[in-house]
mmCIF file of C-alpha atoms in Angstrom:
data_model
loop_
_atom_site.group_PDB
_atom_site.id
_atom_site.type_symbol
_atom_site.label_atom_id
_atom_site.label_comp_id
_atom_site.label_asym_id
_atom_site.label_seq_id
_atom_site.Cartn_x
_atom_site.Cartn_y
_atom_site.Cartn_z
ATOM 1 C CA MET A 220 20.069 7.113 -10.844
ATOM 2 C CA SER A 221 20.310 8.375 -7.724
ATOM 3 C CA ASP A 222 20.036 5.728 -4.884
ATOM 4 C CA THR A 223 16.408 7.171 -3.915
ATOM 5 C CA LEU A 224 14.314 6.937 -7.616
ATOM 6 C CA SER A 225 15.925 3.816 -8.210
ATOM 7 C CA VAL A 226 14.404 1.719 -5.112
ATOM 8 C CA GLY A 227 11.659 4.021 -5.571
ATOM 9 C CA LYS A 228 10.980 2.111 -8.397
ATOM 10 C CA LYS A 229 11.797 -1.325 -7.349
ATOM 11 C CA LEU A 230 8.866 -0.721 -5.666
ATOM 12 C CA VAL A 231 6.516 0.449 -7.779
ATOM 13 C CA ASP A 232 7.510 -2.139 -10.315
ATOM 14 C CA LEU A 233 6.801 -4.967 -6.997
ATOM 15 C CA CYS A 234 3.694 -3.271 -5.570
ATOM 16 C CA ARG A 235 1.927 -3.254 -8.887
ATOM 17 C CA GLU A 236 2.529 -6.898 -8.736
ATOM 18 C CA GLY A 237 1.206 -7.312 -5.664
ATOM 19 C CA LYS A 238 4.823 -8.230 -4.825
ATOM 20 C CA ASN A 239 4.455 -6.155 -1.744
ATOM 21 C CA MET A 240 6.985 -8.775 0.619
ATOM 22 C CA LYS A 241 9.580 -9.328 -1.903
ATOM 23 C CA ALA A 242 9.583 -5.587 -2.180
ATOM 24 C CA ILE A 243 10.061 -5.766 1.743
ATOM 25 C CA GLU A 244 12.755 -9.012 1.222
ATOM 26 C CA THR A 245 14.494 -7.134 -1.116
ATOM 27 C CA LEU A 246 14.770 -3.415 0.109
ATOM 28 C CA TYR A 247 14.180 -2.446 3.738
ATOM 29 C CA SER A 248 16.934 -2.135 6.090
ATOM 30 C CA PRO A 249 17.287 -5.228 8.535
ATOM 31 C CA ASP A 250 15.670 -1.238 11.127
ATOM 32 C CA ILE A 251 13.464 -0.329 8.962
ATOM 33 C CA VAL A 252 11.493 1.707 11.137
ATOM 34 C CA SER A 253 7.344 1.849 10.068
ATOM 35 C CA ILE A 254 5.284 4.941 11.899
ATOM 36 C CA GLU A 255 1.557 4.776 10.640
ATOM 37 C CA VAL A 256 -1.434 7.625 11.967
ATOM 38 C CA SER A 257 -2.460 5.668 14.465
ATOM 39 C CA GLY A 258 -1.744 1.933 16.897
ATOM 40 C CA GLY A 259 -3.044 -0.329 18.419
ATOM 41 C CA PRO A 260 -1.714 -2.515 21.655
ATOM 42 C CA ASP A 261 -2.177 -5.342 18.757
ATOM 43 C CA MET A 262 -0.205 -2.505 16.680
ATOM 44 C CA PRO A 263 2.160 -0.047 18.472
ATOM 45 C CA ALA A 264 2.032 2.823 15.650
ATOM 46 C CA ARG A 265 5.177 2.871 15.478
ATOM 47 C CA MET A 266 6.808 -0.948 14.030
ATOM 48 C CA GLU A 267 11.045 -1.253 14.060
ATOM 49 C CA GLY A 268 12.417 -4.502 12.621
ATOM 50 C CA LEU A 269 11.692 -5.816 8.889
ATOM 51 C CA PRO A 270 10.393 -9.672 11.189
ATOM 52 C CA ALA A 271 7.359 -6.833 12.899
ATOM 53 C CA ILE A 272 6.906 -5.341 10.090
ATOM 54 C CA LYS A 273 6.641 -8.194 7.467
ATOM 55 C CA GLY A 274 4.099 -9.391 10.253
ATOM 56 C CA LYS A 275 1.765 -6.461 9.685
ATOM 57 C CA SER A 276 1.878 -6.869 6.782
ATOM 58 C CA GLU A 277 1.141 -10.258 6.447
ATOM 59 C CA TRP A 278 -1.606 -9.261 8.855
ATOM 60 C CA TRP A 279 -2.793 -6.826 6.439
ATOM 61 C CA VAL A 280 -2.481 -10.046 2.504
ATOM 62 C CA ALA A 281 -4.094 -12.233 5.201
ATOM 63 C CA ASN A 282 -7.193 -9.945 6.426
ATOM 64 C CA HIS A 283 -7.729 -8.234 2.775
ATOM 65 C CA GLU A 284 -9.378 -9.706 -0.235
ATOM 66 C CA VAL A 285 -7.200 -6.855 -3.568
ATOM 67 C CA HIS A 286 -9.792 -6.664 -5.824
ATOM 68 C CA LYS A 287 -7.527 -3.862 -7.671
ATOM 69 C CA ALA A 288 -4.850 -2.006 -6.594
ATOM 70 C CA GLU A 289 -3.612 1.721 -8.400
ATOM 71 C CA VAL A 290 0.031 2.863 -7.261
ATOM 72 C CA ASP A 291 1.076 6.421 -8.187
ATOM 73 C CA GLY A 292 5.038 7.569 -8.257
ATOM 74 C CA PRO A 293 7.483 7.642 -6.619
ATOM 75 C CA TYR A 294 8.262 10.555 -6.545
ATOM 76 C CA PRO A 295 11.737 11.200 -5.193
ATOM 77 C CA HIS A 296 12.952 13.926 -3.880
ATOM 78 C CA GLY A 297 16.946 13.607 -1.890
ATOM 79 C CA ASP A 298 17.506 10.529 -0.357
ATOM 80 C CA LYS A 299 13.425 10.020 0.281
ATOM 81 C CA PHE A 300 10.567 9.516 -2.135
ATOM 82 C CA ILE A 301 6.918 9.272 -1.674
ATOM 83 C CA VAL A 302 4.714 6.356 -3.731
ATOM 84 C CA VAL A 303 0.464 7.218 -3.541
ATOM 85 C CA PHE A 304 -1.901 3.380 -3.403
ATOM 86 C CA LYS A 305 -4.905 2.720 -3.884
ATOM 87 C CA TYR A 306 -6.969 -0.040 -2.772
ATOM 88 C CA ASP A 307 -10.377 -1.784 -3.832
ATOM 89 C CA VAL A 308 -9.811 -4.375 -1.302
ATOM 90 C CA THR A 309 -13.107 -6.018 1.132
ATOM 91 C CA ALA A 310 -12.060 -6.994 4.792
ATOM 92 C CA LYS A 311 -11.886 -11.224 5.756
ATOM 93 C CA GLY A 312 -11.194 -10.126 9.454
ATOM 94 C CA GLY A 313 -12.569 -7.565 11.947
ATOM 95 C CA PRO A 314 -15.323 -6.011 12.415
ATOM 96 C CA MET A 315 -15.848 -5.234 9.386
ATOM 97 C CA ALA A 316 -15.137 -8.017 7.370
ATOM 98 C CA GLY A 317 -17.315 -8.906 4.165
ATOM 99 C CA LYS A 318 -17.459 -4.565 3.963
ATOM 100 C CA ARG A 319 -15.664 -3.785 0.715
ATOM 101 C CA PHE A 320 -14.387 -0.418 0.935
ATOM 102 C CA PHE A 321 -11.678 1.662 -1.515
ATOM 103 C CA MET A 322 -8.876 3.613 0.149
ATOM 104 C CA GLU A 323 -6.294 5.329 0.526
ATOM 105 C CA GLU A 324 -2.513 6.556 1.679
ATOM 106 C CA ALA A 325 0.408 8.274 0.731
ATOM 107 C CA ALA A 326 3.982 6.487 1.713
ATOM 108 C CA LEU A 327 6.639 8.486 2.771
ATOM 109 C CA TYR A 328 10.515 7.177 2.670
ATOM 110 C CA THR A 329 13.678 7.477 3.304
ATOM 111 C CA VAL A 330 16.412 4.922 1.541
ATOM 112 C CA HIS A 331 19.774 5.146 3.501
ATOM 113 C CA ASP A 332 22.392 3.425 2.286
ATOM 114 C CA GLY A 333 20.467 1.828 -0.704
ATOM 115 C CA LYS A 334 18.029 0.225 1.925
ATOM 116 C CA ILE A 335 14.231 2.188 2.607
ATOM 117 C CA SER A 336 15.547 2.918 7.024
ATOM 118 C CA HIS A 337 12.146 4.526 7.290
ATOM 119 C CA GLU A 338 8.472 4.708 6.101
ATOM 120 C CA GLU A 339 5.543 6.940 7.471
ATOM 121 C CA PHE A 340 1.921 6.352 6.086
ATOM 122 C CA PHE A 341 -0.997 9.200 5.451
ATOM 123 C CA TYR A 342 -4.320 9.332 5.681
ATOM 124 C CA SER A 343 -7.749 9.806 6.600
ATOM 125 C CA MET A 344 -9.383 8.230 9.306
ATOM 126 C CA GLY A 345 -12.386 8.584 7.926
ATOM 127 C CA MET B 15 -11.560 17.841 12.183
ATOM 128 C CA SER B 16 -8.065 17.966 13.030
ATOM 129 C CA ASP B 17 -7.175 21.813 11.311
ATOM 130 C CA THR B 18 -4.063 19.661 9.200
ATOM 131 C CA LEU B 19 -7.400 17.528 6.707
ATOM 132 C CA SER B 20 -9.266 20.674 7.322
ATOM 133 C CA VAL B 21 -5.859 22.484 5.399
ATOM 134 C CA GLY B 22 -5.881 20.392 3.181
ATOM 135 C CA LYS B 23 -8.451 19.407 2.188
ATOM 136 C CA LYS B 24 -9.352 23.213 1.959
ATOM 137 C CA LEU B 25 -5.977 23.645 -0.132
ATOM 138 C CA VAL B 26 -7.363 20.646 -2.105
ATOM 139 C CA ASP B 27 -10.253 22.253 -3.109
ATOM 140 C CA LEU B 28 -8.720 25.502 -4.402
ATOM 141 C CA CYS B 29 -6.167 23.739 -6.491
ATOM 142 C CA ARG B 30 -9.452 21.604 -8.502
ATOM 143 C CA GLU B 31 -11.107 24.945 -8.987
ATOM 144 C CA GLY B 32 -7.737 26.268 -10.695
ATOM 145 C CA LYS B 33 -7.623 29.266 -7.632
ATOM 146 C CA ASN B 34 -4.346 28.065 -6.665
ATOM 147 C CA MET B 35 -3.106 31.525 -5.448
ATOM 148 C CA LYS B 36 -5.913 32.312 -3.980
ATOM 149 C CA ALA B 37 -5.033 28.644 -1.859
ATOM 150 C CA ILE B 38 -1.538 30.723 -1.014
ATOM 151 C CA GLU B 39 -2.947 33.870 0.478
ATOM 152 C CA THR B 40 -5.765 32.903 2.181
ATOM 153 C CA LEU B 41 -3.618 29.301 3.538
ATOM 154 C CA TYR B 42 -0.217 29.814 4.162
ATOM 155 C CA SER B 43 1.909 31.469 6.487
ATOM 156 C CA PRO B 44 3.629 35.206 6.132
ATOM 157 C CA ASP B 45 6.586 32.389 6.926
ATOM 158 C CA ILE B 46 6.354 30.194 4.759
ATOM 159 C CA VAL B 47 9.445 27.740 3.592
ATOM 160 C CA SER B 48 8.768 26.290 0.060
ATOM 161 C CA ILE B 49 11.541 23.311 -0.914
ATOM 162 C CA GLU B 50 12.126 22.210 -4.685
ATOM 163 C CA VAL B 51 14.277 19.132 -6.076
ATOM 164 C CA SER B 52 16.520 22.146 -6.766
ATOM 165 C CA GLY B 53 17.068 25.440 -8.444
ATOM 166 C CA GLY B 54 18.913 27.849 -10.234
ATOM 167 C CA PRO B 55 20.404 31.670 -9.294
ATOM 168 C CA ASP B 56 17.222 32.737 -10.220
ATOM 169 C CA MET B 57 14.409 30.475 -8.365
ATOM 170 C CA PRO B 58 16.599 29.282 -5.320
ATOM 171 C CA ALA B 59 15.328 25.609 -4.635
ATOM 172 C CA ARG B 60 14.938 27.346 -1.250
ATOM 173 C CA MET B 61 12.392 30.085 -0.569
ATOM 174 C CA GLU B 62 10.785 32.195 2.225
ATOM 175 C CA GLY B 63 7.983 34.540 2.374
ATOM 176 C CA LEU B 64 5.028 35.289 0.700
ATOM 177 C CA PRO B 65 5.827 37.128 -1.953
ATOM 178 C CA ALA B 66 8.724 34.940 -2.672
ATOM 179 C CA ILE B 67 6.015 31.726 -2.469
ATOM 180 C CA LYS B 68 3.781 34.247 -5.096
ATOM 181 C CA GLY B 69 5.718 35.660 -7.097
ATOM 182 C CA LYS B 70 6.835 31.367 -7.590
ATOM 183 C CA SER B 71 3.906 30.678 -8.522
ATOM 184 C CA GLU B 72 2.889 33.249 -10.756
ATOM 185 C CA TRP B 73 5.047 32.214 -12.959
ATOM 186 C CA TRP B 74 4.037 28.901 -13.189
ATOM 187 C CA VAL B 75 0.954 30.011 -14.118
ATOM 188 C CA ALA B 76 2.976 32.974 -16.839
ATOM 189 C CA ASN B 77 3.607 29.660 -18.344
ATOM 190 C CA HIS B 78 2.096 27.759 -18.338
ATOM 191 C CA GLU B 79 -1.080 26.745 -20.227
ATOM 192 C CA VAL B 80 -3.199 24.075 -18.485
ATOM 193 C CA HIS B 81 -5.549 21.274 -20.033
ATOM 194 C CA LYS B 82 -5.746 19.923 -17.251
ATOM 195 C CA ALA B 83 -4.917 19.240 -13.553
ATOM 196 C CA GLU B 84 -5.385 16.103 -11.535
ATOM 197 C CA VAL B 85 -4.679 17.226 -8.009
ATOM 198 C CA ASP B 86 -5.873 13.408 -4.862
ATOM 199 C CA GLY B 87 -5.583 13.975 -1.021
ATOM 200 C CA PRO B 88 -5.143 14.937 0.806
ATOM 201 C CA TYR B 89 -3.583 12.337 2.642
ATOM 202 C CA PRO B 90 -2.703 13.199 6.451
ATOM 203 C CA HIS B 91 -0.280 12.766 9.397
ATOM 204 C CA GLY B 92 0.099 14.555 12.568
ATOM 205 C CA ASP B 93 0.727 18.621 11.246
ATOM 206 C CA LYS B 94 1.396 16.999 8.182
ATOM 207 C CA PHE B 95 -0.237 16.189 4.090
ATOM 208 C CA ILE B 96 0.731 15.352 1.450
ATOM 209 C CA VAL B 97 -1.426 16.098 -2.120
ATOM 210 C CA VAL B 98 -0.036 14.777 -5.735
ATOM 211 C CA PHE B 99 -0.655 17.209 -8.246
ATOM 212 C CA LYS B 100 -0.506 15.588 -11.959
ATOM 213 C CA TYR B 101 -0.716 18.136 -15.068
ATOM 214 C CA ASP B 102 -1.408 18.510 -18.485
ATOM 215 C CA VAL B 103 0.212 21.652 -19.433
ATOM 216 C CA THR B 104 1.660 22.946 -22.649
ATOM 217 C CA ALA B 105 5.374 25.470 -22.175
ATOM 218 C CA LYS B 106 4.796 29.051 -23.283
ATOM 219 C CA GLY B 107 7.739 30.009 -22.537
ATOM 220 C CA GLY B 108 11.839 29.589 -22.176
ATOM 221 C CA PRO B 109 12.986 25.756 -23.546
ATOM 222 C CA MET B 110 10.284 24.321 -23.189
ATOM 223 C CA ALA B 111 7.474 27.129 -25.494
ATOM 224 C CA GLY B 112 5.020 25.317 -27.116
ATOM 225 C CA LYS B 113 5.897 21.449 -26.074
ATOM 226 C CA ARG B 114 2.941 20.191 -24.435
ATOM 227 C CA PHE B 115 3.824 17.765 -21.107
ATOM 228 C CA PHE B 116 2.421 15.455 -19.002
ATOM 229 C CA MET B 117 4.007 16.375 -14.813
ATOM 230 C CA GLU B 118 3.619 15.233 -11.825
ATOM 231 C CA GLU B 119 4.801 16.049 -8.072
ATOM 232 C CA ALA B 120 3.488 15.791 -4.852
ATOM 233 C CA ALA B 121 3.875 17.739 -1.746
ATOM 234 C CA LEU B 122 4.046 17.491 1.562
ATOM 235 C CA TYR B 123 3.125 19.915 3.755
ATOM 236 C CA THR B 124 3.188 21.300 8.118
ATOM 237 C CA VAL B 125 0.050 23.627 8.934
ATOM 238 C CA HIS B 126 1.801 25.268 12.890
ATOM 239 C CA ASP B 127 -1.571 27.111 14.060
ATOM 240 C CA GLY B 128 -3.648 26.862 11.088
ATOM 241 C CA LYS B 129 -2.038 27.879 8.128
ATOM 242 C CA ILE B 130 1.277 26.191 6.215
ATOM 243 C CA SER B 131 3.867 27.252 6.973
ATOM 244 C CA HIS B 132 6.608 24.784 5.001
ATOM 245 C CA GLU B 133 5.834 22.794 1.973
ATOM 246 C CA GLU B 134 8.623 20.230 -0.315
ATOM 247 C CA PHE B 135 8.036 19.061 -3.710
ATOM 248 C CA PHE B 136 9.018 15.709 -4.413
ATOM 249 C CA TYR B 137 9.513 14.503 -7.945
ATOM 250 C CA SER B 138 11.776 13.305 -10.809
ATOM 251 C CA MET B 139 13.428 15.780 -12.913
ATOM 252 C CA GLY B 140 13.023 13.674 -15.877
#
């Protein structure tokens, strides 16, 4: 199996088990680059390095109660693969606090030397 | 609505109605570039131009009976969007003739001047 497909399958398996932080810790390069559709002063669209990306994931976990998560993929092509995430969540903080909503996004990952070196998220801003 | 999201929604709507050829005719640039995971002598992985891409779609339609199609997306980011296709089909020709199988793929599209100028497909080779 190619590195790409192998890493993609591990990521999908861990995310299906809700072990997103373990996925970051075991599958991500120390030099990971992560790109959101948009950003703000506290959380720029482009973030670099494992500590920043772990921080983003910790923020997400702390601010969302997940009722159901669905993960589709991985869909590989060369050194890249795509995964689709669908979440049924209630926001625990911020302007959406207490509101239950459905969110879905696609993520495009690049694998370099057996580790995820780049991730880019695709979603509508609602 | 951005060009990207608008074009993506039109593509998804047409594909959900099974009007994939109409999507190509109305949403694709004449200079469309289309990239599969792998290719062969008759159908290279990289194809260019509307006639070639229409030919590829015609081949697919002629060789597959579609029992069910599911289309997820579009998931936009900048000038790109991702769509996921899931097909329950029976092959009408080739080595798989008569066999019913499930296939799924993600597609990454680029929009330029309001038209799809680039498409790249992501899937496992089984």
